[in-house]
Tab-separated table of C-alpha atoms in Angstrom:
chain	number	residue	atom	x	y	z
C	1	MET	CA	-17.594	-107.319	-13.514
C	2	SER	CA	-18.836	-103.728	-13.393
C	3	GLU	CA	-17.043	-101.305	-11.077
C	4	ARG	CA	-20.539	-100.371	-9.908
C	5	THR	CA	-20.697	-103.652	-7.995
C	6	ARG	CA	-17.739	-102.712	-5.785
C	7	PHE	CA	-16.785	-100.456	-2.890
C	8	GLY	CA	-13.106	-99.936	-3.553
C	9	ARG	CA	-11.700	-103.472	-3.706
C	10	PHE	CA	-14.633	-104.905	-1.730
C	11	GLY	CA	-18.060	-106.197	-2.812
C	12	GLY	CA	-18.601	-107.963	-6.141
C	13	GLN	CA	-20.733	-110.922	-7.210
C	14	TYR	CA	-19.217	-114.276	-6.169
C	15	VAL	CA	-22.249	-116.484	-6.890
C	16	PRO	CA	-23.215	-119.591	-8.877
C	17	GLU	CA	-23.835	-118.981	-12.575
C	18	THR	CA	-27.529	-119.789	-12.026
C	19	LEU	CA	-27.944	-116.604	-9.970
C	20	MET	CA	-26.282	-114.168	-12.381
C	21	ALA	CA	-29.424	-113.637	-14.456
C	22	ALA	CA	-31.443	-112.938	-11.299
C	23	LEU	CA	-28.842	-110.454	-10.051
C	24	ASP	CA	-28.782	-108.721	-13.429
C	25	GLU	CA	-32.595	-108.521	-13.394
C	26	LEU	CA	-32.568	-107.145	-9.852
C	27	GLN	CA	-29.851	-104.586	-10.585
C	28	THR	CA	-31.641	-103.355	-13.708
C	29	ALA	CA	-34.943	-103.033	-11.841
C	30	TRP	CA	-33.305	-101.297	-8.885
C	31	LEU	CA	-31.406	-98.774	-11.024
C	32	GLU	CA	-34.601	-97.909	-12.900
C	33	LEU	CA	-36.877	-97.693	-9.870
C	34	ARG	CA	-34.544	-95.647	-7.670
C	35	GLU	CA	-34.968	-92.845	-10.235
C	36	ASP	CA	-38.717	-93.467	-10.715
C	37	ASN	CA	-40.856	-90.808	-9.031
C	38	GLY	CA	-43.833	-93.159	-8.796
C	39	PHE	CA	-41.778	-95.748	-6.897
C	40	LEU	CA	-40.218	-93.126	-4.638
C	41	ASP	CA	-43.583	-91.480	-3.912
C	42	GLU	CA	-45.109	-94.856	-3.006
C	43	LEU	CA	-42.143	-95.668	-0.784
C	44	ARG	CA	-42.264	-92.331	1.053
C	45	ALA	CA	-46.026	-92.620	1.595
C	46	ARG	CA	-45.734	-96.145	2.998
C	47	GLN	CA	-42.764	-95.116	5.186
C	48	ALA	CA	-44.973	-92.447	6.767
C	49	THR	CA	-48.184	-94.419	7.198
C	50	PHE	CA	-46.902	-97.988	7.732
C	51	ILE	CA	-43.500	-97.588	9.405
C	52	GLY	CA	-44.233	-94.355	11.269
C	53	ARG	CA	-41.453	-92.189	9.841
C	54	PRO	CA	-39.858	-89.884	10.648
C	55	THR	CA	-38.679	-91.498	13.860
C	56	PRO	CA	-37.770	-88.954	16.573
C	57	LEU	CA	-34.413	-87.620	17.712
C	58	TYR	CA	-34.196	-88.071	21.492
C	59	HIS	CA	-31.966	-86.329	24.050
C	60	ALA	CA	-30.830	-89.003	26.527
C	61	GLU	CA	-30.596	-86.593	29.457
C	62	ARG	CA	-30.068	-89.081	32.267
C	63	LEU	CA	-27.406	-91.092	30.451
C	64	THR	CA	-25.698	-87.803	29.592
C	65	GLU	CA	-25.751	-86.883	33.281
C	66	HIS	CA	-24.693	-90.383	34.365
C	67	PHE	CA	-21.598	-90.447	32.183
C	68	GLY	CA	-20.759	-86.846	33.037
C	69	GLY	CA	-19.380	-86.019	29.627
C	70	ALA	CA	-20.578	-85.453	26.085
C	71	THR	CA	-24.243	-84.815	25.302
C	72	ILE	CA	-25.936	-87.979	24.034
C	73	HIS	CA	-28.807	-88.180	21.534
C	74	PHE	CA	-30.590	-91.274	20.156
C	75	LYS	CA	-32.088	-91.695	16.701
C	76	ARG	CA	-35.095	-93.817	17.741
C	77	GLU	CA	-35.375	-96.610	15.165
C	78	ASP	CA	-36.870	-98.770	17.924
C	79	LEU	CA	-40.059	-96.775	17.383
C	80	CYS	CA	-40.462	-98.048	13.826
C	81	HIS	CA	-43.439	-100.411	13.386
C	82	THR	CA	-42.206	-103.925	14.379
C	83	GLY	CA	-39.579	-102.400	16.679
C	84	ALA	CA	-36.409	-101.978	14.629
C	85	HIS	CA	-34.843	-100.337	11.595
C	86	LYS	CA	-35.232	-103.559	9.607
C	87	LEU	CA	-38.661	-102.547	8.285
C	88	ASN	CA	-37.112	-99.692	6.238
C	89	ASN	CA	-35.368	-102.241	4.027
C	90	ALA	CA	-38.034	-104.958	4.032
C	91	LEU	CA	-40.730	-102.519	2.946
C	92	GLY	CA	-38.598	-101.074	0.151
C	93	GLN	CA	-37.609	-104.481	-1.193
C	94	ALA	CA	-41.203	-105.744	-0.997
C	95	VAL	CA	-42.431	-102.777	-3.062
C	96	LEU	CA	-39.587	-103.478	-5.513
C	97	ALA	CA	-40.445	-107.205	-5.695
C	98	ARG	CA	-44.111	-106.461	-6.448
C	99	ARG	CA	-43.118	-104.135	-9.268
C	100	MET	CA	-40.813	-106.880	-10.623
C	101	GLY	CA	-43.743	-109.318	-10.604
C	102	LYS	CA	-42.261	-111.703	-8.041
C	103	LYS	CA	-44.841	-113.956	-6.385
C	104	ARG	CA	-42.916	-115.345	-3.386
C	105	ILE	CA	-40.574	-113.876	-0.756
C	106	ILE	CA	-37.789	-115.571	1.202
C	107	ALA	CA	-35.526	-114.124	3.890
C	108	GLU	CA	-32.960	-115.054	6.524
C	109	THR	CA	-32.938	-113.744	10.056
C	110	GLY	CA	-30.730	-113.759	13.143
C	111	ALA	CA	-32.342	-111.795	15.960
C	112	GLY	CA	-35.686	-112.236	14.262
C	113	GLN	CA	-36.248	-108.525	13.643
C	114	HIS	CA	-35.600	-108.806	9.893
C	115	GLY	CA	-37.750	-111.928	9.768
C	116	VAL	CA	-40.584	-110.142	11.545
C	117	ALA	CA	-40.218	-107.128	9.244
C	118	THR	CA	-40.319	-109.352	6.151
C	119	ALA	CA	-43.279	-111.367	7.453
C	120	THR	CA	-45.038	-108.086	8.196
C	121	VAL	CA	-44.707	-106.646	4.690
C	122	CYS	CA	-45.662	-110.002	3.175
C	123	ALA	CA	-48.820	-110.021	5.293
C	124	ARG	CA	-49.510	-106.446	4.191
C	125	PHE	CA	-49.138	-107.307	0.492
C	126	GLY	CA	-50.519	-110.867	0.565
C	127	LEU	CA	-47.269	-112.555	-0.462
C	128	PRO	CA	-46.245	-116.079	0.691
C	129	CYS	CA	-43.151	-115.826	2.886
C	130	THR	CA	-40.494	-118.291	4.030
C	131	VAL	CA	-37.927	-117.215	6.642
C	132	TYR	CA	-34.768	-119.247	7.328
C	133	MET	CA	-33.522	-119.047	10.915
C	134	GLY	CA	-30.808	-120.884	12.816
C	135	ALA	CA	-32.120	-123.310	15.425
C	136	GLU	CA	-29.973	-121.632	18.080
C	137	ASP	CA	-31.398	-118.225	17.170
C	138	MET	CA	-34.945	-119.665	17.239
C	139	ARG	CA	-34.264	-120.731	20.812
C	140	ARG	CA	-32.842	-117.315	21.767
C	141	GLN	CA	-35.555	-115.333	19.969
C	142	GLU	CA	-38.638	-117.440	20.596
C	143	VAL	CA	-40.957	-114.435	20.786
C	144	ASN	CA	-39.988	-113.286	17.305
C	145	VAL	CA	-40.491	-116.811	15.931
C	146	ARG	CA	-44.042	-116.719	17.267
C	147	ARG	CA	-44.580	-113.257	15.786
C	148	MET	CA	-43.454	-114.412	12.321
C	149	ARG	CA	-45.751	-117.433	12.424
C	150	MET	CA	-48.649	-115.284	13.647
C	151	LEU	CA	-48.083	-113.042	10.603
C	152	GLY	CA	-48.406	-116.071	8.314
C	153	ALA	CA	-44.748	-116.772	7.511
C	154	GLU	CA	-43.203	-120.224	7.421
C	155	VAL	CA	-40.126	-120.287	9.662
C	156	ARG	CA	-37.697	-123.006	8.542
C	157	PRO	CA	-35.152	-123.986	11.220
C	158	VAL	CA	-31.527	-124.442	10.137
C	159	SER	CA	-29.468	-126.852	12.248
C	160	SER	CA	-26.245	-126.985	10.243
C	161	GLY	CA	-22.996	-125.321	11.383
C	162	THR	CA	-23.488	-123.154	14.449
C	163	ALA	CA	-27.248	-122.901	13.708
C	164	THR	CA	-27.054	-119.111	13.568
C	165	LEU	CA	-27.324	-116.341	10.974
C	166	LYS	CA	-24.518	-117.517	8.661
C	167	ASP	CA	-26.143	-120.921	8.274
C	168	ALA	CA	-29.621	-119.419	7.773
C	169	THR	CA	-28.213	-117.165	5.031
C	170	SER	CA	-26.627	-120.143	3.281
C	171	GLU	CA	-29.951	-122.018	3.264
C	172	ALA	CA	-31.821	-118.965	1.957
C	173	ILE	CA	-29.336	-118.675	-0.933
C	174	ARG	CA	-29.859	-122.376	-1.758
C	175	ASP	CA	-33.641	-121.793	-1.864
C	176	TRP	CA	-33.137	-118.762	-4.119
C	177	VAL	CA	-30.962	-120.723	-6.556
C	178	THR	CA	-33.732	-123.319	-6.864
C	179	ASN	CA	-36.700	-120.937	-7.156
C	180	VAL	CA	-35.151	-117.815	-8.646
C	181	ARG	CA	-37.741	-117.360	-11.405
C	182	ASP	CA	-40.675	-116.375	-9.158
C	183	THR	CA	-38.942	-115.691	-5.821
C	184	HIS	CA	-37.327	-112.528	-4.453
C	185	TYR	CA	-34.781	-112.882	-1.648
C	186	ILE	CA	-35.016	-109.974	0.814
C	187	ILE	CA	-31.514	-109.902	2.315
C	188	GLY	CA	-31.667	-108.150	5.673
C	189	SER	CA	-28.307	-106.414	5.737
C	190	VAL	CA	-25.714	-104.717	3.549
C	191	VAL	CA	-24.096	-108.052	2.724
C	192	GLY	CA	-24.354	-110.499	-0.179
C	193	PRO	CA	-23.627	-109.961	-3.872
C	194	ALA	CA	-24.237	-106.672	-5.674
C	195	PRO	CA	-26.639	-104.932	-5.893
C	196	TYR	CA	-27.743	-105.872	-2.343
C	197	PRO	CA	-25.168	-103.852	-0.330
C	198	GLU	CA	-25.907	-100.638	-2.230
C	199	MET	CA	-29.660	-101.251	-2.418
C	200	VAL	CA	-30.038	-101.979	1.305
C	201	ARG	CA	-27.902	-98.919	2.153
C	202	GLU	CA	-30.099	-96.687	0.022
C	203	LEU	CA	-33.247	-98.092	1.661
C	204	GLN	CA	-31.704	-97.511	5.108
C	205	ARG	CA	-30.169	-94.093	4.428
C	206	VAL	CA	-33.472	-92.560	5.478
C	207	ILE	CA	-32.133	-93.011	9.036
C	208	GLY	CA	-29.072	-90.841	8.473
C	209	ASP	CA	-30.791	-88.274	6.273
C	210	GLU	CA	-33.539	-87.737	8.855
C	211	ALA	CA	-31.068	-87.684	11.749
C	212	ARG	CA	-28.815	-85.090	10.103
C	213	HIS	CA	-31.781	-82.803	9.390
C	214	GLN	CA	-33.216	-83.266	12.887
C	215	TYR	CA	-29.885	-82.720	14.634
C	216	LEU	CA	-29.207	-79.498	12.732
C	217	ALA	CA	-32.741	-78.275	13.477
C	218	SER	CA	-32.444	-79.136	17.171
C	219	GLU	CA	-28.809	-78.318	17.987
C	220	ASN	CA	-27.929	-75.891	15.183
C	221	THR	CA	-24.790	-77.909	14.474
C	222	LEU	CA	-23.692	-81.442	13.586
C	223	PRO	CA	-22.695	-84.110	16.134
C	224	ASP	CA	-19.002	-84.688	16.711
C	225	THR	CA	-19.399	-88.471	16.645
C	226	VAL	CA	-21.999	-90.868	15.232
C	227	VAL	CA	-22.091	-94.380	16.725
C	228	ALA	CA	-23.965	-97.530	15.682
C	229	CYS	CA	-23.725	-101.277	16.240
C	230	VAL	CA	-22.443	-103.450	13.381
C	231	GLY	CA	-23.268	-107.060	12.568
C	232	GLY	CA	-23.705	-107.160	8.807
C	233	GLY	CA	-24.044	-103.423	9.211
C	234	SER	CA	-27.391	-102.155	7.882
C	235	ASN	CA	-28.453	-99.740	10.645
C	236	SER	CA	-24.941	-98.336	10.838
C	237	ILE	CA	-24.454	-97.855	7.100
C	238	GLY	CA	-27.879	-96.201	6.897
C	239	MET	CA	-26.912	-93.845	9.703
C	240	PHE	CA	-23.405	-93.223	8.337
C	241	ALA	CA	-24.837	-92.398	4.887
C	242	GLY	CA	-26.265	-89.151	6.257
C	243	PHE	CA	-22.874	-88.004	7.601
C	244	VAL	CA	-20.178	-89.677	5.489
C	245	ASP	CA	-19.657	-86.486	3.471
C	246	ASP	CA	-19.223	-84.397	6.642
C	247	PRO	CA	-15.497	-84.733	7.447
C	248	SER	CA	-15.947	-83.154	10.881
C	249	VAL	CA	-18.194	-86.029	11.990
C	250	GLU	CA	-16.402	-89.113	13.322
C	251	LEU	CA	-18.088	-92.426	12.435
C	252	VAL	CA	-17.757	-95.359	14.837
C	253	GLY	CA	-19.066	-98.904	14.337
C	254	VAL	CA	-19.372	-101.220	17.350
C	255	GLU	CA	-19.005	-104.955	16.742
C	256	ALA	CA	-19.713	-107.949	18.960
C	257	GLY	CA	-16.675	-108.807	21.074
C	258	GLY	CA	-18.454	-111.847	22.555
C	259	LEU	CA	-16.303	-113.328	25.316
C	260	GLY	CA	-13.378	-111.160	24.191
C	261	VAL	CA	-11.680	-110.837	20.798
C	262	GLU	CA	-8.553	-112.404	22.293
C	263	THR	CA	-10.530	-115.601	23.115
C	264	GLY	CA	-11.558	-116.189	19.506
C	265	GLN	CA	-15.195	-116.417	20.637
C	266	HIS	CA	-16.586	-113.251	19.083
C	267	ALA	CA	-18.221	-111.881	15.928
C	268	ALA	CA	-16.068	-108.805	15.285
C	269	ALA	CA	-15.299	-109.253	11.589
C	270	THR	CA	-13.756	-105.831	11.002
C	271	VAL	CA	-11.758	-105.738	14.237
C	272	GLY	CA	-10.598	-109.358	14.112
C	273	GLY	CA	-11.145	-110.573	10.547
C	274	GLN	CA	-9.354	-110.647	7.219
C	275	ALA	CA	-10.414	-110.000	3.631
C	276	GLY	CA	-12.223	-112.948	2.056
C	277	VAL	CA	-15.403	-114.113	0.338
C	278	LEU	CA	-18.654	-114.948	2.125
C	279	HIS	CA	-22.189	-115.189	0.756
C	280	GLY	CA	-21.286	-113.751	-2.621
C	281	SER	CA	-19.260	-110.744	-1.506
C	282	PHE	CA	-15.594	-109.869	-0.836
C	283	SER	CA	-15.242	-108.210	2.553
C	284	TYR	CA	-13.777	-108.700	6.016
C	285	ILE	CA	-14.730	-112.083	7.428
C	286	LEU	CA	-13.653	-114.338	10.276
C	287	GLN	CA	-11.646	-117.186	8.763
C	288	ASP	CA	-8.778	-119.529	9.529
C	289	GLN	CA	-5.440	-119.779	7.715
C	290	PHE	CA	-7.044	-122.041	5.092
C	291	GLY	CA	-9.849	-119.571	4.326
C	292	GLN	CA	-12.495	-121.584	6.174
C	293	VAL	CA	-15.158	-119.456	7.900
C	294	LEU	CA	-14.821	-119.609	11.673
C	295	PRO	CA	-17.634	-120.172	14.176
C	296	THR	CA	-18.831	-116.988	15.877
C	297	HIS	CA	-20.203	-116.060	19.254
C	298	SER	CA	-22.292	-113.138	20.452
C	299	ILE	CA	-25.009	-112.794	23.035
C	300	ALA	CA	-26.839	-110.668	20.431
C	301	ALA	CA	-28.231	-112.907	17.706
C	302	GLY	CA	-28.378	-109.989	15.275
C	303	LEU	CA	-24.625	-109.443	15.521
C	304	ASP	CA	-23.705	-113.150	15.447
C	305	TYR	CA	-22.416	-113.171	11.858
C	306	PRO	CA	-18.844	-113.805	10.625
C	307	GLY	CA	-18.752	-111.043	8.009
C	308	VAL	CA	-19.405	-107.356	7.551
C	309	GLY	CA	-20.863	-105.444	4.619
C	310	PRO	CA	-18.284	-104.506	1.950
C	311	GLU	CA	-18.907	-100.772	2.287
C	312	HIS	CA	-17.922	-101.004	5.954
C	313	ALA	CA	-14.732	-102.786	4.895
C	314	MET	CA	-13.976	-99.929	2.509
C	315	LEU	CA	-14.727	-97.250	5.129
C	316	ALA	CA	-12.431	-99.037	7.584
C	317	GLU	CA	-9.635	-99.373	5.044
C	318	LEU	CA	-9.950	-95.694	4.082
C	319	GLY	CA	-9.972	-94.673	7.738
C	320	ARG	CA	-13.283	-92.832	7.262
C	321	ALA	CA	-14.906	-94.956	9.968
C	322	SER	CA	-13.366	-96.724	12.944
C	323	TYR	CA	-14.537	-99.996	14.451
C	324	VAL	CA	-14.334	-101.318	18.008
C	325	ALA	CA	-15.552	-104.441	19.824
C	326	VAL	CA	-17.729	-104.579	22.958
C	327	ASN	CA	-18.093	-107.806	24.947
C	328	ASP	CA	-21.258	-109.647	26.005
C	329	ASP	CA	-21.085	-108.657	29.676
C	330	GLU	CA	-20.554	-105.004	28.792
C	331	ALA	CA	-23.596	-105.079	26.506
C	332	VAL	CA	-25.775	-106.652	29.194
C	333	ALA	CA	-24.713	-103.948	31.672
C	334	ALA	CA	-25.530	-101.247	29.108
C	335	PHE	CA	-28.928	-102.856	28.482
C	336	LYS	CA	-29.786	-102.540	32.170
C	337	LEU	CA	-28.304	-99.076	32.523
C	338	CYS	CA	-30.297	-97.618	29.645
C	339	THR	CA	-33.482	-99.339	30.784
C	340	ARG	CA	-33.140	-97.955	34.315
C	341	LEU	CA	-32.012	-94.443	33.452
C	342	GLU	CA	-33.994	-93.645	30.314
C	343	GLY	CA	-37.009	-95.940	30.601
C	344	ILE	CA	-36.097	-97.293	27.157
C	345	MET	CA	-35.222	-100.984	26.785
C	346	PRO	CA	-32.630	-101.347	24.000
C	347	ALA	CA	-32.038	-104.402	21.847
C	348	LEU	CA	-28.921	-106.295	22.868
C	349	GLU	CA	-27.479	-105.299	19.496
C	350	THR	CA	-28.002	-101.613	20.329
C	351	SER	CA	-26.675	-102.189	23.848
C	352	HIS	CA	-23.202	-102.873	22.455
C	353	ALA	CA	-23.161	-99.367	20.966
C	354	ILE	CA	-24.560	-97.818	24.158
C	355	HIS	CA	-21.657	-99.217	26.169
C	356	HIS	CA	-19.156	-97.630	23.796
C	357	VAL	CA	-21.081	-94.340	23.816
C	358	GLY	CA	-20.553	-94.245	27.597
C	359	GLU	CA	-16.805	-94.690	27.190
C	360	LEU	CA	-16.689	-92.035	24.479
C	361	ALA	CA	-18.798	-89.577	26.474
C	362	ARG	CA	-16.413	-89.722	29.425
C	363	GLU	CA	-13.405	-89.434	27.134
C	364	MET	CA	-14.761	-86.543	25.032
C	365	GLY	CA	-16.070	-84.563	28.002
C	366	PRO	CA	-18.756	-81.876	28.429
C	367	GLY	CA	-19.435	-79.776	25.376
C	368	ALA	CA	-18.918	-82.632	22.935
C	369	ARG	CA	-21.841	-84.223	21.082
C	370	ILE	CA	-22.586	-87.913	20.369
C	371	LEU	CA	-25.432	-89.301	18.240
C	372	LEU	CA	-26.335	-92.995	18.558
C	373	CYS	CA	-28.447	-95.028	16.138
C	374	PHE	CA	-30.850	-96.753	18.533
C	375	SER	CA	-31.463	-99.661	16.168
C	376	GLY	CA	-34.131	-101.680	17.987
C	377	ARG	CA	-36.096	-102.402	21.124
C	378	GLY	CA	-35.114	-105.059	23.626
C	379	ASP	CA	-38.252	-106.821	24.768
C	380	LYS	CA	-37.221	-109.656	22.417
C	381	ASP	CA	-34.104	-110.140	24.575
C	382	MET	CA	-35.759	-110.525	27.968
C	383	HIS	CA	-35.205	-114.307	28.098
C	384	THR	CA	-31.535	-113.895	27.245
C	385	ILE	CA	-30.983	-111.163	29.829
C	386	GLU	CA	-32.722	-113.163	32.549
C	387	SER	CA	-30.746	-116.294	31.683
C	388	VAL	CA	-27.336	-114.621	32.014
C	389	SER	CA	-28.142	-112.145	34.773
C	390	PRO	CA	-31.239	-113.262	36.686
C	391	THR	CA	-30.950	-110.838	39.585
C	392	ASP	CA	-31.351	-107.085	39.510
C	393	MET	CA	-28.108	-105.252	38.874
C	394	PRO	CA	-27.603	-101.983	40.746
C	395	VAL	CA	-26.844	-99.008	38.566
C	396	ILE	CA	-23.852	-97.104	39.848
C	397	GLY	CA	-24.859	-93.490	40.213
C	398	GLY	CA	-28.425	-94.272	39.193
C	399	PRO	CA	-31.631	-95.200	41.000
C	400	GLN	CA	-31.492	-98.203	43.356
């Protein structure tokens, strides 16, 4: 196995023999195209005209005032077409798949944002699209299911296991094994066998590269701390990529603490997991003493996954990034706080990171600087918010 497939001791290609040829084909195509000016020019042009890049850097003045500490900025990936950072990766992989001559696209999705992004690029390029989604996630993210179907995608419900993202990913891999000759699998995060973790990071690093340039132009310095939510970890690794070589910048990933890490009902793979193999990659996963993958829980479907990308595992082991867990109720409170104070409704995934930004801002104090990757918008989460907190929640120190 090539060292190129690994991040330190993490990563690799733990897949059935039938997929090795497809992975070799994909890796060869990716390594060639990432150096191809024609491919890169097409990608940059479509990022500008189809996604709406560059997304803005935003000074969250009222949250800064509310927390009374560090200055807070958002990198607004919620303003990407389709409402989340997921389109950066889906568009890049769709352009790659067309150049490889693939005729069919499959994907998995949790919160539905990656499914919507994949259905969107397939509609744009006229490619048939099948999206696997856990039945529980289809219930939680009904609006996104309707959006995918409106875009022409087939959404296949998955009822096995906990009927969430892990189970949808397993079904998508089974489909790929069967139809690998003409089908490209657009994995939505920095997980899975090589070359997916590196490829998805490179397609998402536009977030961090833009943010670093914008922050320097706006503030004439770098942020002290960069924060992002982590499920599989694609928005965070894209953001971190712009700052990982700046030792003065602290990197913080925020995982889903669910009902509390101590309860066992969570999805914090880095905080509460151990090294193991899941979906073709060696990384931190939630497992029992026999190596069996444990059920997960998070109010945010996009974070409800029992593993984390292998590059995150390496960054954690090296101490280059730190990882914390935020619970469901804290994320819901942050959702409402940001909506009331900034007039911006964050995805529940993003809301986990916003809660931790508040704690950091108070701790770091005035004069310090925090940059948050605002990964997606939260209108998709309205049903969930109303089901767990149906009455208005007053914002302490904010408008009543």
